[in-house]
Short mmCIF file of C-alpha atoms in Angstrom, two decimals:
data_model
loop_
_atom_site.label_atom_id
_atom_site.label_comp_id
_atom_site.label_asym_id
_atom_site.label_seq_id
_atom_site.Cartn_x
_atom_site.Cartn_y
_atom_site.Cartn_z
CA MET A 1 18.48 35.75 -48.89
CA ALA A 2 15.69 35.26 -51.44
CA ASP A 3 12.71 33.23 -50.29
CA ARG A 4 13.58 30.43 -52.65
CA PRO A 5 15.75 30.66 -55.75
CA ASP A 6 14.71 28.92 -58.97
CA ASP A 7 16.27 25.51 -59.40
CA VAL A 8 18.46 26.83 -62.22
CA THR A 9 20.06 29.33 -59.86
CA LEU A 10 21.06 26.75 -57.21
CA LEU A 11 24.79 26.46 -56.71
CA LYS A 12 26.34 23.21 -57.95
CA GLY A 13 26.42 20.63 -55.16
CA HIS A 14 23.73 22.44 -53.14
CA ALA A 15 20.07 21.80 -52.40
CA MET A 16 17.18 23.57 -50.71
CA VAL A 17 15.69 22.33 -47.44
CA GLY A 18 12.80 24.51 -46.59
CA ASN A 19 14.04 27.97 -47.48
CA THR A 20 17.63 27.17 -46.60
CA LEU A 21 20.55 26.36 -48.94
CA PHE A 22 22.69 23.43 -47.91
CA HIS A 23 25.69 21.64 -49.45
CA HIS A 24 24.98 18.02 -50.29
CA SER A 25 27.69 16.92 -47.90
CA GLU A 26 25.63 18.43 -45.06
CA MET A 27 22.60 16.42 -46.09
CA ASN A 28 24.36 13.05 -45.86
CA VAL A 29 23.37 12.58 -42.24
CA ASP A 30 21.36 10.05 -40.30
CA ARG A 31 17.88 11.23 -39.39
CA ILE A 32 16.54 10.70 -35.91
CA TYR A 33 12.89 9.72 -35.69
CA MET A 34 10.81 11.20 -32.85
CA ASP A 35 7.29 10.71 -34.22
CA TYR A 36 6.35 7.43 -32.53
CA ASN A 37 2.86 8.70 -31.69
CA ALA A 38 2.18 8.90 -35.46
CA THR A 39 3.41 5.39 -36.26
CA THR A 40 6.07 2.90 -35.16
CA PRO A 41 8.40 0.63 -37.13
CA LEU A 42 7.89 -3.14 -36.89
CA GLU A 43 9.88 -5.06 -34.33
CA PRO A 44 12.16 -7.69 -35.90
CA GLU A 45 10.17 -10.46 -34.16
CA VAL A 46 6.96 -9.01 -35.64
CA ILE A 47 8.46 -9.01 -39.15
CA LYS A 48 9.51 -12.63 -38.61
CA ALA A 49 5.98 -13.64 -37.54
CA ILE A 50 4.49 -11.95 -40.56
CA SER A 51 7.03 -13.57 -42.91
CA GLU A 52 6.40 -17.05 -41.46
CA ALA A 53 2.66 -16.64 -41.85
CA LEU A 54 3.12 -15.55 -45.46
CA HIS A 55 5.13 -18.68 -46.16
CA GLU A 56 3.41 -21.31 -44.01
CA ALA A 57 -0.13 -20.03 -43.39
CA TRP A 58 -1.18 -18.61 -46.74
CA GLY A 59 -4.32 -20.79 -46.85
CA ASN A 60 -7.88 -19.67 -46.16
CA PRO A 61 -8.38 -19.99 -42.40
CA SER A 62 -11.79 -21.53 -43.05
CA SER A 63 -10.31 -24.45 -45.02
CA ASN A 64 -9.21 -27.89 -43.73
CA TYR A 65 -5.89 -28.36 -45.53
CA ILE A 66 -2.62 -27.72 -43.75
CA ALA A 67 -2.00 -24.10 -44.86
CA GLY A 68 -5.56 -23.17 -43.77
CA VAL A 69 -5.29 -25.05 -40.47
CA ASN A 70 -1.96 -23.21 -39.83
CA ALA A 71 -3.70 -19.87 -40.57
CA LYS A 72 -6.54 -20.63 -38.15
CA ALA A 73 -4.07 -21.63 -35.41
CA ILE A 74 -2.11 -18.39 -35.87
CA ILE A 75 -5.26 -16.29 -35.71
CA ASN A 76 -6.38 -18.04 -32.52
CA GLN A 77 -2.98 -17.58 -30.90
CA SER A 78 -2.91 -13.91 -31.89
CA ARG A 79 -6.38 -13.37 -30.52
CA GLU A 80 -5.26 -14.82 -27.20
CA ASN A 81 -2.11 -12.65 -27.19
CA VAL A 82 -3.97 -9.40 -27.93
CA ALA A 83 -6.66 -10.21 -25.35
CA ARG A 84 -4.02 -10.91 -22.72
CA MET A 85 -2.33 -7.59 -23.50
CA VAL A 86 -5.47 -5.70 -22.45
CA GLY A 87 -6.54 -8.06 -19.66
CA GLY A 88 -9.49 -9.51 -21.53
CA LYS A 89 -10.60 -12.94 -22.85
CA MET A 90 -9.85 -14.14 -26.33
CA GLU A 91 -13.53 -14.42 -27.15
CA ASP A 92 -13.80 -10.66 -26.45
CA LEU A 93 -11.54 -9.75 -29.40
CA ILE A 94 -12.70 -8.88 -32.87
CA PHE A 95 -10.01 -8.21 -35.47
CA THR A 96 -10.51 -5.10 -37.68
CA SER A 97 -8.61 -3.28 -40.37
CA GLY A 98 -7.50 -0.69 -37.82
CA GLY A 99 -8.57 1.78 -35.21
CA THR A 100 -10.83 3.81 -37.45
CA GLU A 101 -12.94 0.81 -38.28
CA ALA A 102 -13.07 -0.26 -34.65
CA ASN A 103 -14.26 3.19 -33.55
CA ASN A 104 -16.90 3.34 -36.28
CA LEU A 105 -18.12 -0.13 -35.34
CA VAL A 106 -18.74 1.05 -31.77
CA PHE A 107 -20.72 4.11 -32.90
CA HIS A 108 -22.73 2.01 -35.36
CA THR A 109 -23.51 -0.47 -32.62
CA ALA A 110 -24.61 2.23 -30.12
CA ILE A 111 -27.14 3.65 -32.61
CA GLU A 112 -28.46 0.19 -33.53
CA HIS A 113 -28.73 -0.85 -29.92
CA PHE A 114 -30.60 2.32 -29.01
CA SER A 115 -33.17 1.77 -31.77
CA LYS A 116 -33.72 -1.80 -30.65
CA SER A 117 -33.81 -1.33 -26.88
CA PHE A 118 -34.88 2.21 -26.13
CA MET A 119 -37.43 3.28 -28.75
CA TYR A 120 -40.52 1.38 -27.65
CA SER A 121 -44.04 2.36 -26.64
CA GLU A 122 -43.68 1.62 -22.93
CA GLN A 123 -43.00 3.51 -19.80
CA SER A 124 -39.24 4.18 -19.67
CA GLU A 125 -37.76 5.96 -16.66
CA GLY A 126 -40.81 8.13 -16.27
CA LEU A 127 -40.89 9.20 -19.94
CA ARG A 128 -42.98 7.90 -22.88
CA ILE A 129 -40.75 7.38 -25.89
CA TYR A 130 -42.35 6.64 -29.26
CA GLN A 131 -40.80 5.38 -32.52
CA ASN A 132 -42.15 8.36 -34.49
CA GLU A 133 -41.08 10.99 -32.02
CA SER A 134 -38.04 12.37 -33.85
CA ALA A 135 -37.02 14.60 -30.95
CA TRP A 136 -35.95 11.50 -29.06
CA LEU A 137 -32.66 10.66 -30.78
CA PRO A 138 -29.84 8.55 -29.38
CA HIS A 139 -27.45 10.79 -27.47
CA ILE A 140 -23.65 10.43 -27.60
CA ILE A 141 -21.03 12.11 -25.41
CA ILE A 142 -17.43 12.66 -26.55
CA SER A 143 -14.64 15.08 -25.60
CA ASN A 144 -13.35 17.92 -27.80
CA VAL A 145 -9.89 16.36 -28.14
CA GLU A 146 -10.85 12.99 -29.64
CA HIS A 147 -9.22 11.45 -32.70
CA ASP A 148 -10.90 12.24 -35.99
CA SER A 149 -12.26 8.72 -36.32
CA VAL A 150 -14.39 9.46 -33.24
CA LYS A 151 -14.94 13.20 -33.79
CA LEU A 152 -15.96 13.01 -37.42
CA THR A 153 -18.11 9.90 -36.90
CA ALA A 154 -20.07 11.71 -34.20
CA GLU A 155 -20.39 14.83 -36.38
CA HIS A 156 -21.65 12.73 -39.31
CA LEU A 157 -24.36 11.11 -37.13
CA LEU A 158 -25.36 14.59 -35.91
CA GLU A 159 -25.48 16.10 -39.39
CA ASP A 160 -27.54 13.16 -40.71
CA GLY A 161 -30.07 13.53 -37.86
CA LYS A 162 -29.25 10.08 -36.53
CA ALA A 163 -27.99 11.19 -33.13
CA ASP A 164 -27.62 14.11 -30.75
CA VAL A 165 -23.99 14.71 -29.73
CA THR A 166 -22.61 16.56 -26.73
CA VAL A 167 -18.93 17.54 -26.99
CA ILE A 168 -17.40 18.06 -23.53
CA PRO A 169 -14.52 20.54 -23.53
CA VAL A 170 -11.43 19.48 -21.59
CA SER A 171 -10.30 21.65 -18.67
CA LYS A 172 -7.98 24.44 -19.69
CA VAL A 173 -6.09 23.79 -16.45
CA THR A 174 -5.62 20.00 -16.52
CA ALA A 175 -6.27 19.28 -20.25
CA ARG A 176 -8.39 16.36 -19.00
CA VAL A 177 -12.10 15.92 -19.46
CA GLU A 178 -13.68 16.32 -16.08
CA VAL A 179 -15.76 13.45 -14.71
CA GLY A 180 -18.40 15.81 -13.33
CA ASP A 181 -18.87 17.42 -16.76
CA ILE A 182 -19.51 13.98 -18.31
CA ILE A 183 -22.06 13.04 -15.63
CA ALA A 184 -23.83 16.41 -15.95
CA ALA A 185 -24.27 15.86 -19.70
CA VAL A 186 -26.02 12.49 -19.35
CA ARG A 187 -29.63 12.41 -20.58
CA PRO A 188 -32.32 9.69 -20.51
CA THR A 189 -31.40 9.07 -24.16
CA THR A 190 -27.64 8.84 -23.68
CA CYS A 191 -26.47 5.61 -25.29
CA LEU A 192 -22.69 5.99 -25.61
CA ILE A 193 -19.78 7.78 -23.96
CA SER A 194 -16.55 7.67 -25.89
CA ILE A 195 -13.42 9.16 -24.28
CA MET A 196 -9.88 8.43 -25.47
CA LEU A 197 -7.54 6.85 -22.93
CA ALA A 198 -4.59 9.18 -23.76
CA ASN A 199 -4.35 12.17 -26.07
CA ASN A 200 -2.13 11.79 -29.10
CA GLU A 201 -0.78 15.36 -29.01
CA THR A 202 -0.47 16.26 -25.31
CA GLY A 203 -0.05 12.73 -23.98
CA VAL A 204 -2.52 13.58 -21.23
CA ILE A 205 -4.16 10.44 -19.74
CA MET A 206 -7.95 10.79 -19.33
CA PRO A 207 -9.93 9.68 -16.25
CA VAL A 208 -11.63 6.84 -18.09
CA ARG A 209 -11.74 4.53 -15.10
CA GLU A 210 -13.45 7.17 -12.92
CA ILE A 211 -15.96 7.95 -15.67
CA CYS A 212 -16.83 4.25 -16.08
CA GLN A 213 -17.29 3.75 -12.36
CA LYS A 214 -19.76 6.63 -12.15
CA ILE A 215 -21.68 5.53 -15.25
CA LYS A 216 -21.83 1.91 -14.07
CA SER A 217 -23.55 3.16 -10.93
CA LEU A 218 -25.94 5.23 -13.04
CA ASN A 219 -26.71 2.27 -15.25
CA LYS A 220 -28.13 0.35 -12.31
CA GLN A 221 -30.91 2.93 -12.19
CA ARG A 222 -31.69 2.71 -15.92
CA PRO A 223 -31.94 -0.98 -16.90
CA HIS A 224 -33.76 -0.28 -20.21
CA SER A 225 -31.35 2.39 -21.37
CA ARG A 226 -27.83 1.28 -20.53
CA ILE A 227 -25.06 3.71 -21.43
CA LEU A 228 -22.27 1.96 -23.34
CA LEU A 229 -18.68 2.93 -22.47
CA HIS A 230 -15.86 3.11 -25.03
CA THR A 231 -12.28 4.20 -24.98
CA ASP A 232 -9.84 4.57 -27.89
CA ALA A 233 -6.61 3.21 -26.40
CA ALA A 234 -4.48 3.73 -29.52
CA GLN A 235 -1.87 5.96 -27.84
CA ALA A 236 -1.76 4.16 -24.52
CA LEU A 237 -1.03 0.61 -25.56
CA GLY A 238 2.63 -0.36 -25.44
CA LYS A 239 3.44 2.68 -23.31
CA ILE A 240 1.49 2.11 -20.10
CA GLN A 241 -0.32 -0.83 -18.56
CA VAL A 242 -3.87 -1.11 -19.92
CA ASP A 243 -6.42 -3.43 -18.28
CA VAL A 244 -10.04 -3.48 -19.43
CA CYS A 245 -11.21 -5.00 -16.14
CA ASP A 246 -9.63 -2.11 -14.21
CA LEU A 247 -11.03 0.45 -16.63
CA GLU A 248 -14.49 -1.21 -16.64
CA VAL A 249 -15.09 -0.29 -20.27
CA ASP A 250 -17.48 -2.10 -22.63
CA TYR A 251 -15.30 -1.41 -25.68
CA LEU A 252 -11.61 -0.66 -26.18
CA THR A 253 -9.95 0.16 -29.50
CA ILE A 254 -6.61 -1.41 -30.31
CA VAL A 255 -4.31 0.00 -33.02
CA GLY A 256 -1.35 -2.10 -34.06
CA HIS A 257 0.88 0.46 -35.71
CA LYS A 258 1.18 2.43 -32.49
CA PHE A 259 2.95 -0.47 -30.68
CA TYR A 260 5.39 -1.77 -33.31
CA ALA A 261 2.81 -3.97 -35.07
CA PRO A 262 1.49 -3.66 -38.66
CA ARG A 263 -1.47 -1.42 -39.68
CA VAL A 264 -4.20 -3.69 -38.41
CA GLY A 265 -6.34 -3.42 -35.31
CA ALA A 266 -8.86 -5.00 -33.03
CA LEU A 267 -11.84 -4.12 -30.87
CA TYR A 268 -12.21 -5.43 -27.36
CA VAL A 269 -15.90 -6.02 -26.53
CA LYS A 270 -16.94 -7.31 -23.12
CA GLY A 271 -18.92 -10.40 -24.06
CA PRO A 272 -19.74 -9.43 -27.69
CA GLY A 273 -23.38 -10.01 -28.56
CA ASN A 274 -24.04 -11.39 -25.09
CA LYS A 275 -23.13 -9.02 -22.29
CA THR A 276 -22.41 -6.14 -24.63
CA PRO A 277 -24.15 -5.43 -27.94
CA LEU A 278 -22.21 -5.55 -31.21
CA TYR A 279 -23.84 -5.09 -34.59
CA PRO A 280 -21.85 -5.68 -37.79
CA MET A 281 -21.35 -2.94 -40.36
CA LEU A 282 -20.40 -5.50 -43.02
CA TYR A 283 -22.07 -8.74 -44.14
CA GLY A 284 -20.35 -11.65 -45.75
CA GLY A 285 -18.84 -15.03 -45.07
CA GLY A 286 -19.31 -15.19 -41.31
CA GLN A 287 -15.73 -14.66 -40.14
CA GLU A 288 -15.11 -13.15 -36.69
CA ARG A 289 -18.41 -14.75 -35.59
CA ASN A 290 -20.28 -12.59 -38.12
CA PHE A 291 -19.32 -9.41 -36.31
CA ARG A 292 -16.65 -8.54 -38.86
CA PRO A 293 -16.83 -10.82 -41.93
CA GLY A 294 -14.17 -11.06 -44.61
CA THR A 295 -11.39 -13.55 -45.11
CA GLU A 296 -8.90 -12.85 -42.35
CA ASN A 297 -5.59 -11.06 -43.08
CA THR A 298 -3.55 -13.83 -41.41
CA PRO A 299 -0.03 -12.34 -41.79
CA MET A 300 -0.99 -8.97 -40.33
CA ILE A 301 -2.97 -10.61 -37.53
CA ALA A 302 0.14 -12.74 -36.82
CA GLY A 303 2.20 -9.56 -36.54
CA LEU A 304 -0.35 -7.96 -34.25
CA GLY A 305 -0.33 -11.03 -31.98
CA LYS A 306 3.47 -11.09 -31.75
CA ALA A 307 3.61 -7.36 -30.99
CA ALA A 308 0.98 -7.78 -28.29
CA GLU A 309 3.02 -10.66 -26.78
CA LEU A 310 6.02 -8.35 -26.58
CA VAL A 311 4.04 -5.62 -24.89
CA THR A 312 2.68 -8.03 -22.29
CA ALA A 313 6.18 -9.27 -21.45
CA ASN A 314 7.99 -5.88 -21.54
CA VAL A 315 5.58 -2.95 -21.03
CA SER A 316 7.11 -1.99 -17.68
CA ASP A 317 10.56 -1.81 -19.21
CA TYR A 318 9.21 0.10 -22.24
CA GLU A 319 7.49 2.61 -19.99
CA SER A 320 10.52 3.12 -17.77
CA HIS A 321 12.91 3.62 -20.72
CA MET A 322 10.65 6.04 -22.56
CA ARG A 323 9.96 8.10 -19.45
CA SER A 324 13.68 8.33 -18.71
CA ILE A 325 14.45 9.48 -22.25
CA ARG A 326 11.57 11.99 -22.31
CA LEU A 327 12.64 13.52 -19.04
CA TYR A 328 16.22 13.80 -20.36
CA LEU A 329 14.86 15.47 -23.49
CA GLU A 330 12.97 18.05 -21.45
CA GLU A 331 16.05 18.64 -19.29
CA ARG A 332 18.26 19.26 -22.32
CA LEU A 333 15.69 21.59 -23.94
CA ARG A 334 15.57 23.68 -20.78
CA ALA A 335 19.37 23.74 -20.52
CA VAL A 336 19.97 24.75 -24.13
CA PHE A 337 17.12 27.23 -24.67
CA GLY A 338 16.42 28.41 -21.13
CA GLU A 339 13.20 28.29 -19.15
CA GLU A 340 11.95 31.58 -20.59
CA LYS A 341 12.16 30.38 -24.21
CA ILE A 342 10.54 26.98 -23.68
CA HIS A 343 6.89 26.08 -23.10
CA PHE A 344 5.88 22.51 -22.50
CA ASN A 345 2.38 22.00 -23.96
CA SER A 346 2.21 18.57 -22.34
CA HIS A 347 2.64 19.77 -18.77
CA PHE A 348 -0.65 20.36 -16.92
CA PRO A 349 -1.07 20.45 -13.11
CA GLY A 350 -2.69 17.36 -11.71
CA SER A 351 -2.56 15.38 -14.97
CA ASP A 352 -0.51 12.30 -15.77
CA ILE A 353 0.97 12.05 -19.27
CA LEU A 354 2.27 9.23 -21.47
CA PRO A 355 5.90 8.40 -20.69
CA ASN A 356 7.08 9.14 -24.24
CA THR A 357 5.32 12.40 -25.22
CA CYS A 358 6.90 15.85 -25.13
CA ASN A 359 4.88 18.60 -26.80
CA VAL A 360 7.01 21.71 -26.71
CA SER A 361 7.06 25.22 -28.16
CA ILE A 362 10.26 27.15 -28.68
CA LEU A 363 9.05 30.72 -28.29
CA GLY A 364 9.74 33.39 -30.89
CA PRO A 365 8.05 35.07 -33.86
CA ALA A 366 9.97 33.16 -36.56
CA LEU A 367 9.78 29.74 -34.93
CA GLN A 368 6.50 28.23 -36.07
CA GLY A 369 6.62 24.46 -35.66
CA ARG A 370 6.47 23.57 -39.33
CA LYS A 371 9.15 26.10 -40.19
CA VAL A 372 11.48 24.71 -37.53
CA LEU A 373 10.94 21.11 -38.64
CA SER A 374 11.38 21.85 -42.34
CA ASN A 375 14.77 23.35 -41.59
CA CYS A 376 16.02 20.68 -39.21
CA MET A 377 18.77 18.47 -40.67
CA ARG A 378 18.40 15.50 -38.33
CA LEU A 379 15.03 15.56 -36.56
CA LEU A 380 12.00 13.80 -37.96
CA ALA A 381 8.89 14.79 -35.96
CA SER A 382 5.53 16.48 -36.39
CA VAL A 383 3.60 19.48 -35.09
CA GLY A 384 0.66 17.34 -34.01
CA ALA A 385 -1.57 14.55 -35.24
CA ALA A 386 -0.50 13.05 -38.58
CA CYS A 387 -4.13 13.23 -39.79
CA HIS A 388 -3.92 17.02 -39.53
CA SER A 389 -0.68 17.36 -41.44
CA ASP A 390 -2.36 19.39 -44.20
CA SER A 391 -3.66 22.13 -41.89
CA GLY A 392 -0.90 24.57 -42.76
CA ASP A 393 0.39 26.85 -40.03
CA ARG A 394 -2.91 26.92 -38.11
CA PRO A 395 -2.36 26.10 -34.45
CA SER A 396 -3.52 22.66 -33.34
CA HIS A 397 -7.18 22.76 -32.22
CA ILE A 398 -6.20 20.22 -29.55
CA LEU A 399 -3.70 22.59 -27.96
CA LEU A 400 -6.08 25.54 -28.22
CA SER A 401 -8.75 23.45 -26.56
CA CYS A 402 -6.30 22.78 -23.69
CA GLY A 403 -5.78 26.50 -23.11
CA ILE A 404 -2.48 26.93 -24.92
CA PRO A 405 -2.33 30.51 -26.33
CA PRO A 406 -2.45 30.62 -30.19
CA GLU A 407 1.02 32.17 -30.58
CA VAL A 408 2.47 29.38 -28.40
CA ALA A 409 0.47 26.60 -30.09
CA ALA A 410 1.65 27.77 -33.50
CA ASN A 411 5.24 26.95 -32.46
CA ALA A 412 4.44 23.47 -31.13
CA LEU A 413 6.60 20.46 -31.85
CA ARG A 414 5.35 17.03 -30.85
CA LEU A 415 8.42 15.00 -29.96
CA SER A 416 7.45 11.39 -29.16
CA VAL A 417 10.25 8.98 -28.31
CA GLY A 418 10.32 5.23 -28.78
CA ARG A 419 11.67 2.04 -27.32
CA GLY A 420 15.05 2.51 -28.99
CA THR A 421 15.53 6.26 -28.58
CA SER A 422 18.80 6.97 -26.78
CA ARG A 423 20.28 9.89 -24.83
CA ALA A 424 22.72 10.33 -27.70
CA ASP A 425 19.72 10.75 -30.01
CA VAL A 426 18.35 13.41 -27.68
CA ASP A 427 21.63 15.25 -27.62
CA THR A 428 21.75 15.23 -31.43
CA VAL A 429 18.15 16.41 -31.83
CA VAL A 430 18.51 19.25 -29.30
CA GLU A 431 21.67 20.43 -31.01
CA ASP A 432 19.86 20.25 -34.37
CA LEU A 433 17.04 22.38 -32.93
CA ARG A 434 19.54 24.86 -31.46
CA LYS A 435 21.21 25.39 -34.83
CA THR A 436 17.88 25.62 -36.67
CA VAL A 437 16.50 28.18 -34.21
CA LYS A 438 19.68 30.24 -34.48
CA LEU A 439 19.46 30.17 -38.26
CA LEU A 440 15.75 31.14 -38.40
CA GLU A 441 16.21 33.96 -35.90
CA ALA A 442 19.16 35.30 -37.90
CA MET A 443 17.10 35.16 -41.13
CA ASN A 444 14.18 36.86 -39.38
#
């Protein structure tokens, strides 16, 4: 078969999908979505909350007439709902445009706080630190599997000479960042440690609680140079129980579109501006207690609050269902392809993973992940993070960092199930993969 015929040579009633010719009747099929780690649809109750806010709370929340008063009440209720979802207080929540802004706000704060509290001409932990001593930069620690909104922010600060950055590699055995490696990297100038709660590609849950416990103990010995602790909880929320008091973090990033809310977010800050520093990146009308000014996006905040309320009430059921479906998916993949042809890139000894995430490679020279997905008739999924969708056939740097061989990583499919994914969906998807693999191997 030719790689791809010109459009004029296509047979009547046929179309190309990838490099494969299909009859239109074959394309009239329902697609099955398994990319919930990339984004989620809105729950009907969330859509209703947004719609009601658009109709009844369109006023400026800072105004005193009824539409503005309604908007303010919705924002306050949503703040309480989101705070309760993560085990915090409503005064600890700052609404943002999304996770990227929240992460950037934390890094901006850490640099500002360092310059205000650390760079002074006094004795500090046995070292003399001076304002004009450029060698003494704020030091930040991250892992090598962080989301780009953390990774690229840290790289930008490093390139601009505003911070030193240590990137801790995850273990190639567990795919987790090791607590001991974090502690060993701490310096007198360390001002921030930012480690994601769960990885978006492998689903591996990081030891954030253990890291925070160790650092809290260290902080008692360095009263003038406290290390701030941040976790990006984008992938964990709505899938597992998340409690900021248990984690002992100073900051936690909340991303609505990962738990059936709209594309809006929030930042948990333990006592913002009081117990924990927070410096605004924007200046304006004083909204969000001046930490994040700008007239509030009431309908999207209403949707976020309703989605958070649903998570608080149902997270155990969500987790149980998604785990059951993921395990069934893994079982069917083994049964259809055989143990020798399947490699689970989300299975690491000693590591817990998110209940919904199955990163799998179907082994074979013609079975690169993108090629498989482009030829599937029913499955909608990705090979990794959506923000890396333009990286061609290069293996995921996340998987390579976790010790997955390049030829295996190149074939990776990230299958992430959702609250409504059924066993019938799994059966359909696995059969779709079986047919696609058979076709590609025959073509090869």
